[in-house]
CSV table of C-alpha atoms (C1' of nucleotides) in Angstrom, one decimal:
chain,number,residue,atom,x,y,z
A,1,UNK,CA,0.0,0.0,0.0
A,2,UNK,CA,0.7,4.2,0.0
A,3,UNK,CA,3.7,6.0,-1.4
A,4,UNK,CA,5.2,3.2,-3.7
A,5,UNK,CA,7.1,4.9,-6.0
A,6,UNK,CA,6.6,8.6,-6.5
A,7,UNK,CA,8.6,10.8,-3.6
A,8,UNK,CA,6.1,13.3,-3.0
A,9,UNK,CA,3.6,14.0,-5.6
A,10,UNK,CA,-0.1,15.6,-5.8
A,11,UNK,CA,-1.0,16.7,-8.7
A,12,UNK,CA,-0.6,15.2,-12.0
A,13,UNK,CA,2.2,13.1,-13.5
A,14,UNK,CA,0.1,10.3,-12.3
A,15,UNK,CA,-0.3,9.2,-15.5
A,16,UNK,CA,3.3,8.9,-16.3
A,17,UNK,CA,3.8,6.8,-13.0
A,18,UNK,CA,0.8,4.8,-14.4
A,19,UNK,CA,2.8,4.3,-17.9
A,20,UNK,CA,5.8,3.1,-16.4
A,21,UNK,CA,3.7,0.5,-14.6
A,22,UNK,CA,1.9,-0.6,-17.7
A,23,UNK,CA,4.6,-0.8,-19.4
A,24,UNK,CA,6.3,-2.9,-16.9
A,25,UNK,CA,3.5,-5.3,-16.6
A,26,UNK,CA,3.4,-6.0,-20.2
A,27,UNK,CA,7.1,-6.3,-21.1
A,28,UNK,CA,7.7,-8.4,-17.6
A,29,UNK,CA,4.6,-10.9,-19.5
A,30,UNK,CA,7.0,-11.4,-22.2
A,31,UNK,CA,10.7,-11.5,-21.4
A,32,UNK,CA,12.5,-12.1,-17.7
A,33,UNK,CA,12.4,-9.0,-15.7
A,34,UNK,CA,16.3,-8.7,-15.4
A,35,UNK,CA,16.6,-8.1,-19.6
A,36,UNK,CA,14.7,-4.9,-19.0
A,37,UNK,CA,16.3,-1.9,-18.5
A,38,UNK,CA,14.9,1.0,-17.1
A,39,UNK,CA,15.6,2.7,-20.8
A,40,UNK,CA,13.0,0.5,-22.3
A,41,UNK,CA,10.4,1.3,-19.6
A,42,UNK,CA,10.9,5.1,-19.8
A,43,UNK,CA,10.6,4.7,-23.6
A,44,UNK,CA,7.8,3.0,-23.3
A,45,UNK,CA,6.1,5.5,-20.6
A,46,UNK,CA,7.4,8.4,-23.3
A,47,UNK,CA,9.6,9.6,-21.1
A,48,UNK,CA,13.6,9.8,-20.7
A,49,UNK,CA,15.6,7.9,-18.5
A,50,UNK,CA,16.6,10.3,-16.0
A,51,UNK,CA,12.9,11.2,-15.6
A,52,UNK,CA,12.2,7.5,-14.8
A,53,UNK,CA,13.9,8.1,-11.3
A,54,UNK,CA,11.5,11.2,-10.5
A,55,UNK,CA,9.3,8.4,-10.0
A,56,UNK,CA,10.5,5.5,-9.3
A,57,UNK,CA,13.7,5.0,-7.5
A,58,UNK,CA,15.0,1.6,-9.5
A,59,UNK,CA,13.7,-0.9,-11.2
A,60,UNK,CA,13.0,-3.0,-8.1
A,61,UNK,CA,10.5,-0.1,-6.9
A,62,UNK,CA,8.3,-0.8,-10.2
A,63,UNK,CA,8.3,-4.5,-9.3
A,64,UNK,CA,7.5,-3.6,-5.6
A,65,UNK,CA,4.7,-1.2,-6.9
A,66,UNK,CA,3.1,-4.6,-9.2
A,67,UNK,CA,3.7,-6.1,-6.2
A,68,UNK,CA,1.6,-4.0,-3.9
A,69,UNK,CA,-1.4,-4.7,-6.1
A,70,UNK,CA,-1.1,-8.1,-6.1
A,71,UNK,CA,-0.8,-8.4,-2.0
A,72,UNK,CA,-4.5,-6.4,-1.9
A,73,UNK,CA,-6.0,-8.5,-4.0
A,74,UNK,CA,-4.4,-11.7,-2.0
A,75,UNK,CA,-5.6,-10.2,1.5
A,76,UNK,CA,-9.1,-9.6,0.1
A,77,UNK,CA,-9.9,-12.9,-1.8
A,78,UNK,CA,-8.5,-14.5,1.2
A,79,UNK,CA,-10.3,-12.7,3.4
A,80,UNK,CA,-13.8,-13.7,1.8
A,81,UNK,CA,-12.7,-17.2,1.4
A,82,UNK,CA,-15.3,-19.5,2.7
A,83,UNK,CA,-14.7,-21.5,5.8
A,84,UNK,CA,-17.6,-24.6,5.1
A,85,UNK,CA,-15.0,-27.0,6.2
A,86,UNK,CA,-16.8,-29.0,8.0
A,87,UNK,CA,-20.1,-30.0,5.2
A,88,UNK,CA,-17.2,-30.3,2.2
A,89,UNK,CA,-14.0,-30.4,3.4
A,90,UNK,CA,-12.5,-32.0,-0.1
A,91,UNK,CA,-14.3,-29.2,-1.8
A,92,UNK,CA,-13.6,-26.3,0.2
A,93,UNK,CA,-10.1,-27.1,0.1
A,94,UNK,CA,-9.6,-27.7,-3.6
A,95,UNK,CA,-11.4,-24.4,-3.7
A,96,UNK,CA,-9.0,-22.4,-1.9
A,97,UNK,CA,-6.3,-23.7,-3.4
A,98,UNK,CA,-7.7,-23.1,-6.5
A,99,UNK,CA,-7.9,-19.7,-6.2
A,100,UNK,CA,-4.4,-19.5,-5.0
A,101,UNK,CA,-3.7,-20.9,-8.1
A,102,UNK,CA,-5.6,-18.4,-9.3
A,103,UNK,CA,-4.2,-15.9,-8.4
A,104,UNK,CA,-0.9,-17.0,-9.5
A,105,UNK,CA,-1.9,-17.7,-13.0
A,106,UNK,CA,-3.5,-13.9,-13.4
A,107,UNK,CA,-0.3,-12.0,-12.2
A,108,UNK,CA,2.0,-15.1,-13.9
A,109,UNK,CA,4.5,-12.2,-14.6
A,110,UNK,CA,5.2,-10.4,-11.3
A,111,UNK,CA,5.1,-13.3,-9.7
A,112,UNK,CA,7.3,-14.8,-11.1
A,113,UNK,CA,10.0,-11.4,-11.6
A,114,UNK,CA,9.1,-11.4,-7.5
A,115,UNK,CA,10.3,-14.6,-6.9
A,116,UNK,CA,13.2,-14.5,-8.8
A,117,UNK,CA,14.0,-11.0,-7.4
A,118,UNK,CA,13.3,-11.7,-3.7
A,119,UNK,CA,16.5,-13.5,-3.7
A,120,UNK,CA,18.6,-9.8,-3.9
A,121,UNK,CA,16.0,-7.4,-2.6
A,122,UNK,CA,14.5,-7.4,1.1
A,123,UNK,CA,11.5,-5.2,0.4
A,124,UNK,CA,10.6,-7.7,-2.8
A,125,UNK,CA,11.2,-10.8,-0.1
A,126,UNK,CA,9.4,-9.1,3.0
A,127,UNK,CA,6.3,-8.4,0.5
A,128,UNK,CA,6.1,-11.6,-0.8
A,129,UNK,CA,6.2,-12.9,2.5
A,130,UNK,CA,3.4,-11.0,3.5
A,131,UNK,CA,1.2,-12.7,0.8
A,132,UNK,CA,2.2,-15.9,1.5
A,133,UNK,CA,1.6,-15.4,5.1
A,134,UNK,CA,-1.8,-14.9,4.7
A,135,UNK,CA,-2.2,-17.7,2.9
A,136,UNK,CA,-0.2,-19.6,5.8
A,137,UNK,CA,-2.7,-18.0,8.4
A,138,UNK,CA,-5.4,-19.1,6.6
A,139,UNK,CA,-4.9,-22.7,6.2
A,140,UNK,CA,-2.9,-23.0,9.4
A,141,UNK,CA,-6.3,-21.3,11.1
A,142,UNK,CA,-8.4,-24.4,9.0
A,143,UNK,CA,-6.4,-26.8,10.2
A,144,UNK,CA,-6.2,-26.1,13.4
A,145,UNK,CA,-10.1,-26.0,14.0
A,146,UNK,CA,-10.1,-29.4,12.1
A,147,UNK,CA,-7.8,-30.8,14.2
A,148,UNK,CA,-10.0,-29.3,17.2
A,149,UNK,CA,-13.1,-30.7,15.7
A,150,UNK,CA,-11.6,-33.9,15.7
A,151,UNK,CA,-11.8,-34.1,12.0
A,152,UNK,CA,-8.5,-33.8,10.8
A,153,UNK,CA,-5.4,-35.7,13.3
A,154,UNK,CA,-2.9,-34.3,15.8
A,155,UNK,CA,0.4,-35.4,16.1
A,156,UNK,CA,1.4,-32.3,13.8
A,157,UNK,CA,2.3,-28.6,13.9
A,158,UNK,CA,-0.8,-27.2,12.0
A,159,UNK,CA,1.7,-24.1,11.5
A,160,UNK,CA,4.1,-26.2,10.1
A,161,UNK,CA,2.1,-28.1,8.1
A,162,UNK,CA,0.5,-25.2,6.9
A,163,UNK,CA,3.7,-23.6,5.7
A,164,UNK,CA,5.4,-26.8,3.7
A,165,UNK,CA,1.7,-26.7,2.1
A,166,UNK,CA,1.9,-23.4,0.5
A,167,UNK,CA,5.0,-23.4,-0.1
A,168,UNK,CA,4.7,-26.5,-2.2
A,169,UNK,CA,1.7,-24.8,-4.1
A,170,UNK,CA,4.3,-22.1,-5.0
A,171,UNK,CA,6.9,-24.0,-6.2
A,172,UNK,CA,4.5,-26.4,-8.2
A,173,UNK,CA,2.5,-23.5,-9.8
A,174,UNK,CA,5.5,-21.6,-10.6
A,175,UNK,CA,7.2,-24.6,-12.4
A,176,UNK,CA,4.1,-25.3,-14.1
A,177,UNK,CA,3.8,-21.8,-15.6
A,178,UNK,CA,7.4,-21.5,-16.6
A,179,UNK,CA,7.1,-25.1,-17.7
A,180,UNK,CA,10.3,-26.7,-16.2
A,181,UNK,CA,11.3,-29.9,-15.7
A,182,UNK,CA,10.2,-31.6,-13.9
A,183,UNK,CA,6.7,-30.6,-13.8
A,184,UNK,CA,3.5,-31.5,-13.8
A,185,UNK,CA,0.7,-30.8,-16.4
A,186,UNK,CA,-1.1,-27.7,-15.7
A,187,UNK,CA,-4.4,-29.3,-15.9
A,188,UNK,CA,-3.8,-31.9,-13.7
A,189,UNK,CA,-2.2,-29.5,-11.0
A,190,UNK,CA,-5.0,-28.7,-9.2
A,191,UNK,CA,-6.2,-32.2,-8.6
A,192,UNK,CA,-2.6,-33.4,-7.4
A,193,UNK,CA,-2.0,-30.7,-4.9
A,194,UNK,CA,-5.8,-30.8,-3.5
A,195,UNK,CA,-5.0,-34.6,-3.2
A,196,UNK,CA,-1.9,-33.8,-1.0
A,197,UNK,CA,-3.3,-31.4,0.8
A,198,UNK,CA,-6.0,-33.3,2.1
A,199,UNK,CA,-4.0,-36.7,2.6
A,200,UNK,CA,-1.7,-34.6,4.8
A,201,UNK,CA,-4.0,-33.0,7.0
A,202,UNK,CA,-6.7,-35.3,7.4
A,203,UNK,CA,-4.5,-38.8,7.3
A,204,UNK,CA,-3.0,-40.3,9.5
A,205,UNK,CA,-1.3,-43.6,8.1
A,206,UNK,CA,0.8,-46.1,9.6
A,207,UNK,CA,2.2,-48.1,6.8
A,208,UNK,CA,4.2,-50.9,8.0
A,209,UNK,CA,4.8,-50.9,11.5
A,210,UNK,CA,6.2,-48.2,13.8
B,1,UNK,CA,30.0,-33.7,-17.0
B,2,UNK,CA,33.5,-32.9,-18.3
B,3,UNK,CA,35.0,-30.2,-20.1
B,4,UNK,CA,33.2,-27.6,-18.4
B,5,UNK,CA,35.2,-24.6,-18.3
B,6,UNK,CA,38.8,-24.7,-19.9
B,7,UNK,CA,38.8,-24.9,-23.2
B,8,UNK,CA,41.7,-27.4,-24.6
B,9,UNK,CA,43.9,-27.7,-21.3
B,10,UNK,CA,46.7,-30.7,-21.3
B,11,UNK,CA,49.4,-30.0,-19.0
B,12,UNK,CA,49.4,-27.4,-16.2
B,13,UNK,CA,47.0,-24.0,-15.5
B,14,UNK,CA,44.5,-26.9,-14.0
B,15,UNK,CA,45.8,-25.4,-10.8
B,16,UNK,CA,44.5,-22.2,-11.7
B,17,UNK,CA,40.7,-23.4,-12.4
B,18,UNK,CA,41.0,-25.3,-9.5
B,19,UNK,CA,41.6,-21.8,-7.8
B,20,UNK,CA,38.7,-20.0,-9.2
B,21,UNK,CA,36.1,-22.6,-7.9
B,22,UNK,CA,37.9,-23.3,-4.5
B,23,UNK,CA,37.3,-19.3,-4.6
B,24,UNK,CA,34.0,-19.2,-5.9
B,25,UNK,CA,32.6,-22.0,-3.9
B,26,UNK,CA,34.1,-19.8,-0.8
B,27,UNK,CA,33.3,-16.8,-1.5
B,28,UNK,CA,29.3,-18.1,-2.6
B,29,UNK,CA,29.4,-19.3,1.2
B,30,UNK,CA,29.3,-15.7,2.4
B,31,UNK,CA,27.5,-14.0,-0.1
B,32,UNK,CA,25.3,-14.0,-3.0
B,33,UNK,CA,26.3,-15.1,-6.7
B,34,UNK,CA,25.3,-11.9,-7.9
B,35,UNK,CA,27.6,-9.6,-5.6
B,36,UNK,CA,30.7,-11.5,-6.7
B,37,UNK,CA,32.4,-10.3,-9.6
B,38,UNK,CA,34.6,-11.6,-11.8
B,39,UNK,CA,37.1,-9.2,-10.3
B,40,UNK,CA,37.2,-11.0,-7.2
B,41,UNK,CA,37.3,-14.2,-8.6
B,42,UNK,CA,40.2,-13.4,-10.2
B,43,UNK,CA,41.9,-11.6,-7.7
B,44,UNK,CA,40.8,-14.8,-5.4
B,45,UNK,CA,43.0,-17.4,-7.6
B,46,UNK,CA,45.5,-14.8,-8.1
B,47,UNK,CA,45.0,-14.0,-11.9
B,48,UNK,CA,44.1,-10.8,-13.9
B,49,UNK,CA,40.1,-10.7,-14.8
B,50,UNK,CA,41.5,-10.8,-18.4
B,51,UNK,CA,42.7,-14.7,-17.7
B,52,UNK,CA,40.1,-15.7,-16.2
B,53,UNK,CA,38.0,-15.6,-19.4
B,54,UNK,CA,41.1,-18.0,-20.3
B,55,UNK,CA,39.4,-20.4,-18.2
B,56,UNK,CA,35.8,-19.6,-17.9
B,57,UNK,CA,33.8,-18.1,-20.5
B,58,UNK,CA,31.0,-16.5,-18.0
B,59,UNK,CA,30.3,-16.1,-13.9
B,60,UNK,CA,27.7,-18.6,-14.7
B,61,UNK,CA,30.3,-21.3,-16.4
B,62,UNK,CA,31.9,-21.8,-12.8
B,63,UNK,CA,28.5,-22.0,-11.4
B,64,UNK,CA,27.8,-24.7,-14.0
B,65,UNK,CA,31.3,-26.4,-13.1
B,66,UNK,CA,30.6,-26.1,-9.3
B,67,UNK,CA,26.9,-27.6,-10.0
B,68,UNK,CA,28.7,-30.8,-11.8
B,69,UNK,CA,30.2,-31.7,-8.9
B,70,UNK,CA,27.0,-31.5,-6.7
B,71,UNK,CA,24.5,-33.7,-9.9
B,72,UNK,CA,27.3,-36.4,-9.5
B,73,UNK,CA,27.4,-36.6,-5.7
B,74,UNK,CA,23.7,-36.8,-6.1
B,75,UNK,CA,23.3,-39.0,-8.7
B,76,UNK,CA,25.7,-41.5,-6.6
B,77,UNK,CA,23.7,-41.5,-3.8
B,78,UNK,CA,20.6,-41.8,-4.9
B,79,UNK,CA,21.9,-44.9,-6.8
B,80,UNK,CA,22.9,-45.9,-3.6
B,81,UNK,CA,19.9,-45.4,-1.8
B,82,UNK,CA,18.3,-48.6,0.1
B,83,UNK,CA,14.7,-49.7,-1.6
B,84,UNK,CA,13.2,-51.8,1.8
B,85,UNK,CA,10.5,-50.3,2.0
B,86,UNK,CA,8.1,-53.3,2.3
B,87,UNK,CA,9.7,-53.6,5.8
B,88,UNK,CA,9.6,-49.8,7.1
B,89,UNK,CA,8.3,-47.4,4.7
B,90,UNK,CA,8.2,-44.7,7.2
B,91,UNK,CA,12.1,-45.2,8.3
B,92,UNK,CA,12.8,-45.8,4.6
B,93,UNK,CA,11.5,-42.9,3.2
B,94,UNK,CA,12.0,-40.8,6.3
B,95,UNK,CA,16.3,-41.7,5.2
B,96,UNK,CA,15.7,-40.8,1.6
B,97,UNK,CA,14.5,-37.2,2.5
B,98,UNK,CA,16.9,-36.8,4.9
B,99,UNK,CA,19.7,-37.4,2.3
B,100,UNK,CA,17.9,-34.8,0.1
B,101,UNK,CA,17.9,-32.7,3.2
B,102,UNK,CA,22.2,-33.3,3.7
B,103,UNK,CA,23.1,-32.8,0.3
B,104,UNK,CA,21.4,-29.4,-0.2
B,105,UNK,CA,22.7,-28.3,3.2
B,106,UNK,CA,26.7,-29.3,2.0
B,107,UNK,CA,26.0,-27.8,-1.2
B,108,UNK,CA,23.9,-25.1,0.5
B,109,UNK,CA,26.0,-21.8,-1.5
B,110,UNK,CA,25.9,-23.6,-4.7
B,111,UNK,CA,21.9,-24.6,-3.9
B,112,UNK,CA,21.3,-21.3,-3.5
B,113,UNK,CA,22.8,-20.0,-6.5
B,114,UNK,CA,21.6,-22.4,-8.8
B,115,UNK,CA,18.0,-22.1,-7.6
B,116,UNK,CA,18.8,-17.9,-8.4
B,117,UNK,CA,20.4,-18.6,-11.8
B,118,UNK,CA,18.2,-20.9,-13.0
B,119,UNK,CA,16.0,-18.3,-14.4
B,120,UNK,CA,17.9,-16.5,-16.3
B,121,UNK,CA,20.5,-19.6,-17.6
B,122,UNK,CA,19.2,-22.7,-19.7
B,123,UNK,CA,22.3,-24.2,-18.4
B,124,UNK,CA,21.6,-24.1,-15.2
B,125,UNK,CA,18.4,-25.0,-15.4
B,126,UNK,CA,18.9,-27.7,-17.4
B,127,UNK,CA,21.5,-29.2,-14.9
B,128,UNK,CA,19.3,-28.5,-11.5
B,129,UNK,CA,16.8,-30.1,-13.3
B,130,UNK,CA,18.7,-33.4,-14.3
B,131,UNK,CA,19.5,-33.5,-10.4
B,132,UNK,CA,15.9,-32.7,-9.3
B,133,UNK,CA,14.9,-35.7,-12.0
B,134,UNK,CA,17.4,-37.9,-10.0
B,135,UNK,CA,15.1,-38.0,-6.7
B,136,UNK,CA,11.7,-37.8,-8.6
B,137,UNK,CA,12.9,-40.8,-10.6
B,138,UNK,CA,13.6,-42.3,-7.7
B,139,UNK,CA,10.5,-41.4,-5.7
B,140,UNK,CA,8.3,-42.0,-8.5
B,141,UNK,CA,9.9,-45.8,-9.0
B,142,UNK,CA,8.9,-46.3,-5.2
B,143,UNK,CA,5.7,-44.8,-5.0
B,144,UNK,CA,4.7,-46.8,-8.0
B,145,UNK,CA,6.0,-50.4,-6.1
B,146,UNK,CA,4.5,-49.7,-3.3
B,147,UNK,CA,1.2,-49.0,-5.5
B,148,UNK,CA,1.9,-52.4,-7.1
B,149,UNK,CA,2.1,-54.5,-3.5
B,150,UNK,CA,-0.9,-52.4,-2.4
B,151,UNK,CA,0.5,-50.9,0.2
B,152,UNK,CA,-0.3,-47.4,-1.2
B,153,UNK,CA,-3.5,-46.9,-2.7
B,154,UNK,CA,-3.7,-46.0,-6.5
B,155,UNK,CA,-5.7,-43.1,-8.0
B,156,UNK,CA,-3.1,-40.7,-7.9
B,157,UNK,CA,-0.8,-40.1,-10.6
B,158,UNK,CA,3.1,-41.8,-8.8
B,159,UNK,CA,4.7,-39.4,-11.2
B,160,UNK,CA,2.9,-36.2,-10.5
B,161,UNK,CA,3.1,-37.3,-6.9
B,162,UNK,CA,6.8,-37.6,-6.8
B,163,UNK,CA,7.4,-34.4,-8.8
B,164,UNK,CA,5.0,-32.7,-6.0
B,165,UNK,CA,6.8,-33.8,-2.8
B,166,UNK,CA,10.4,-33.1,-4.2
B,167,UNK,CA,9.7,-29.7,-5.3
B,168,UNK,CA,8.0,-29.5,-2.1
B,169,UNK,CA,11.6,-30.3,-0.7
B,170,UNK,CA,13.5,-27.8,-2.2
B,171,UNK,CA,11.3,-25.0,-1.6
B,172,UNK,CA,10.7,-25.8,2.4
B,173,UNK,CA,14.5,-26.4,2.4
B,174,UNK,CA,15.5,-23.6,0.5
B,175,UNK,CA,13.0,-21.7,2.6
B,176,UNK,CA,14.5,-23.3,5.8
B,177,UNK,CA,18.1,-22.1,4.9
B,178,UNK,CA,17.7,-18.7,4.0
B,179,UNK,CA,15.7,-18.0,7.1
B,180,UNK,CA,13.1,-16.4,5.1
B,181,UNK,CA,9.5,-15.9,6.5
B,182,UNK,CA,7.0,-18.2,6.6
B,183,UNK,CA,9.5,-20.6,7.4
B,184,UNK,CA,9.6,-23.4,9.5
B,185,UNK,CA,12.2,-24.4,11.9
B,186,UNK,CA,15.4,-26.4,11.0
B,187,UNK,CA,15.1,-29.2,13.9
B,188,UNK,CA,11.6,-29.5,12.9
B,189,UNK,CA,11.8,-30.1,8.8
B,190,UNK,CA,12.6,-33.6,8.2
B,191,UNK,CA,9.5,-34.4,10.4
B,192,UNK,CA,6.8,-32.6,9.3
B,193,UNK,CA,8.2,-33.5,5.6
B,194,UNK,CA,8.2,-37.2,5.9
B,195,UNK,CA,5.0,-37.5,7.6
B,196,UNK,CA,3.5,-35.0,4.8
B,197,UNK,CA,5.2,-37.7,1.6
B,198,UNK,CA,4.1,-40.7,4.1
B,199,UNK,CA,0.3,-39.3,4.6
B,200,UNK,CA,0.4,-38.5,1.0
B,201,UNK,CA,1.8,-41.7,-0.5
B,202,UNK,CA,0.0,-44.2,1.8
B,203,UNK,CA,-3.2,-42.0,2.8
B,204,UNK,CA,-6.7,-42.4,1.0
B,205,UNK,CA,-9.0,-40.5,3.1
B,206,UNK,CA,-12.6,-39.4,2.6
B,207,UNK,CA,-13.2,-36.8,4.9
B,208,UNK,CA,-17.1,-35.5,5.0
B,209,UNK,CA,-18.3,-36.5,2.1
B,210,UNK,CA,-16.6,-36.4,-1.5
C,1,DC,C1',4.0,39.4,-11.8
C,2,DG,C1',7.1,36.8,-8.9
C,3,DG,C1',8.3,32.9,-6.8
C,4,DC,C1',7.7,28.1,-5.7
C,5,DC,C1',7.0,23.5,-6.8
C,6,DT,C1',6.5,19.9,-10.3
C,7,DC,C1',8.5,17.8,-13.9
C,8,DT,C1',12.0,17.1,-17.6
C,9,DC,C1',16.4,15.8,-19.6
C,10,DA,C1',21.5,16.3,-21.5
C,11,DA,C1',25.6,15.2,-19.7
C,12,DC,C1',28.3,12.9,-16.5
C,13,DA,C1',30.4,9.3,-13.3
C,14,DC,C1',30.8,4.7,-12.3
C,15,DG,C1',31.1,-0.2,-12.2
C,16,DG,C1',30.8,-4.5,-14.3
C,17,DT,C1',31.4,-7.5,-18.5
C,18,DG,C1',33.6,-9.3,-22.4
C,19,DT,C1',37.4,-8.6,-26.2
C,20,DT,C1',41.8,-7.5,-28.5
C,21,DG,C1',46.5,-7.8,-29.4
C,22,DA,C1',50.8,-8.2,-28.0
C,23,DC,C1',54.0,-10.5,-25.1
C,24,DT,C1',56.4,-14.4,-22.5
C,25,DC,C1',57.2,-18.7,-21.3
C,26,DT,C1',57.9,-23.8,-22.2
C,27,DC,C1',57.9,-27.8,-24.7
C,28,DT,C1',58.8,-30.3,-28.9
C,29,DC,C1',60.6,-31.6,-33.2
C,30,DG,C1',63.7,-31.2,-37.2
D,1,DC,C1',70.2,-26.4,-30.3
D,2,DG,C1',67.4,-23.2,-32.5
D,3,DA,C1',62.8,-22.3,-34.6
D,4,DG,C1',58.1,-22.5,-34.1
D,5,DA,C1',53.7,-23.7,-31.9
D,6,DG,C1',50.9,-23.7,-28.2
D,7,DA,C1',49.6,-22.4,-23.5
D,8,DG,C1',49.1,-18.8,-20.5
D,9,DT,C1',49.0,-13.8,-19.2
D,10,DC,C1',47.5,-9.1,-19.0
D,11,DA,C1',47.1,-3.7,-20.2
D,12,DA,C1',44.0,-1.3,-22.6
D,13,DC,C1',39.8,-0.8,-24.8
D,14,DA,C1',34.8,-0.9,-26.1
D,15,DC,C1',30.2,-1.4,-24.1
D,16,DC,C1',26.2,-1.2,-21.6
D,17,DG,C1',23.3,-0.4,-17.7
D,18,DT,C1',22.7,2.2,-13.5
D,19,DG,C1',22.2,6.2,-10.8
D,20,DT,C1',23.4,11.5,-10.2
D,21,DT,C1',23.8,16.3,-11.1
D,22,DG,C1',22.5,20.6,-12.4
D,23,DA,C1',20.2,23.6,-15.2
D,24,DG,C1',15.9,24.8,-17.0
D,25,DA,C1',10.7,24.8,-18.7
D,26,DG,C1',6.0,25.2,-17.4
D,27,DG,C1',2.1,25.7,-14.4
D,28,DC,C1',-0.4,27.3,-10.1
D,29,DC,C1',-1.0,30.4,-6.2
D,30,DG,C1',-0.6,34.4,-3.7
DNA sequence: CGGCCTCTCAACACGGTGTTGACTCTCTCG
DNA sequence: CGAGAGAGTCAACACCGTGTTGAGAGGCCG
């Protein structure tokens, strides 16, 4: 949220903070964020370089900016995420995972220039973290009151789980859409992670012996 | 394998790309891939940044070189790793992750850069992949026996499984190392990740309805 | 109108990468 | 043993991308 980007602003020149970001988002849709320079995106905002930094500060700042977005929507669709656990639980999960999926699928391109950015930059990594945190809350929240319900076992962190969960969403999805290898198929993605998800919170095996 | 970096080579100067990697793989320890310069690799294995292009055509081509090392180290011990699972599948594959879990935390520098590089380089991608195929080959081989002996209930893709889990692995490790938020803790990992690829692997459940 | 604040950019400084061309060893073969 | 072919080395150069500076143009407000 507030004062990405432009230093102190008011009036207008809005839209020229609003061209560098559109031109940001599409270029980041077709090439890796790195092989853009900040020539190309003041170009493509009609402006010169120099003028770039009147509103933004580097080239990390636009991806933080992208970024920002993306968080809000996360915290809201979270946020009105159903909770029905208890009739459906198969379907409620493959639900919310679904629309993490989603969500990952509509900003394909900053997420993936996030990820590969949070690796040099603390403000990409700490915002980032923030959106996967709320997914973490949520399903770590679920879990527990499954586990309190008596519907889903003990005998694990629900935090933990939750974590390893959602972070295993983000590395399938992301080598889905970049389609490495190995990979899944994107269309049977949902189906396999919704599987795991629900085997792991709900099961409680004891092949063998032990 | 062979032949990365130098290009003809036949008597001596091997010393001298043994230095840059014994200074790269040192230097990676303590910082990121990206804040090392050639410069310093150079400097490191006491040659001019001139020669070092003598030996390595790019930053990336020692990373590629350093990588090597780690896919045959992996490839040898997953060759190596035990199949009795019929008699403890939880101890069995509870070892297996753990050795997934050793091997990224000796290699923990070169990991980490790899995982970075990987989106900009084909190379690199190509050989964290051919690593990464290593344990899902692996995985997928067992999942799929244990199917077979009905020990592990069918109607879930082994393949798609096994991808799943292991890049499930990286990320919580990766995740683990670098300390990053939502994280879980380091004492804690091996556990909640066996019991999620043992719930997973072994689990059918019907919670609710379906 | 006069001054301030937004906005703009040519020109510069810098740091990193990769290349060139000339030079020095050392080993080998006639 | 002397000539030539590598192997190995590096000063100097060409580039490119980033970020900064300083000087100005235009509008808005008293």
């Amino acid at each position: 949220m507030a004062q990405r980007g432009r230093r102190t602003a008011r009036v207008s020149g809005d839209e020229r903070q609003d061209a560098i970001l559109i031109t940001a988002e599409a270029l980041i849709g077709e090439r890796a964020f790195d092989d853009i320079s900040i020539e190309e995106l003041a170009t493509g905002a009609g402006i010169s370089r120099p003028t770039f930094y009147f509103y933004f500060s580097s080239k990390d700042d636009v991806l933080l900016a992208l970024l920002d977005r993306v968080i809000t929507e996360v915290e809201h669709r979270v946020g009105d995420l159903p909770r029905d656990f208890a009739s459906d639980p198969v379907g409620a999960w493959t639900r919310s995972i679904g629309m993490f999926v989603e969500v990952f699928v509509a900003h394909r391109g900053v997420a993936t220039a996030a990820i590969a950015a949070r690796a040099r930059n603390d403000e990409v990594r700490a915002l980032w973290s923030k959106s996967m945190q709320s997914w973490v809350d949520f399903s770590s929240d679920v879990i527990r009151s499954e586990q309190a319900r008596g519907a889903a076992p003990e005998g694990i962190d629900a935090h933990d789980l939750a974590v390893s969960l959602n972070l295993m969403n983000e590395r399938v999805i992301t080598a889905v859409l970049n389609q490495e290898s190995p990979a899944i198929a994107e269309s049977g993605a949902l189906d396999v992670l919704s599987t795991i998800w629900i085997r792991s919170i709900y099961g409680s095996v004891n092949p063998g012996r032990r």
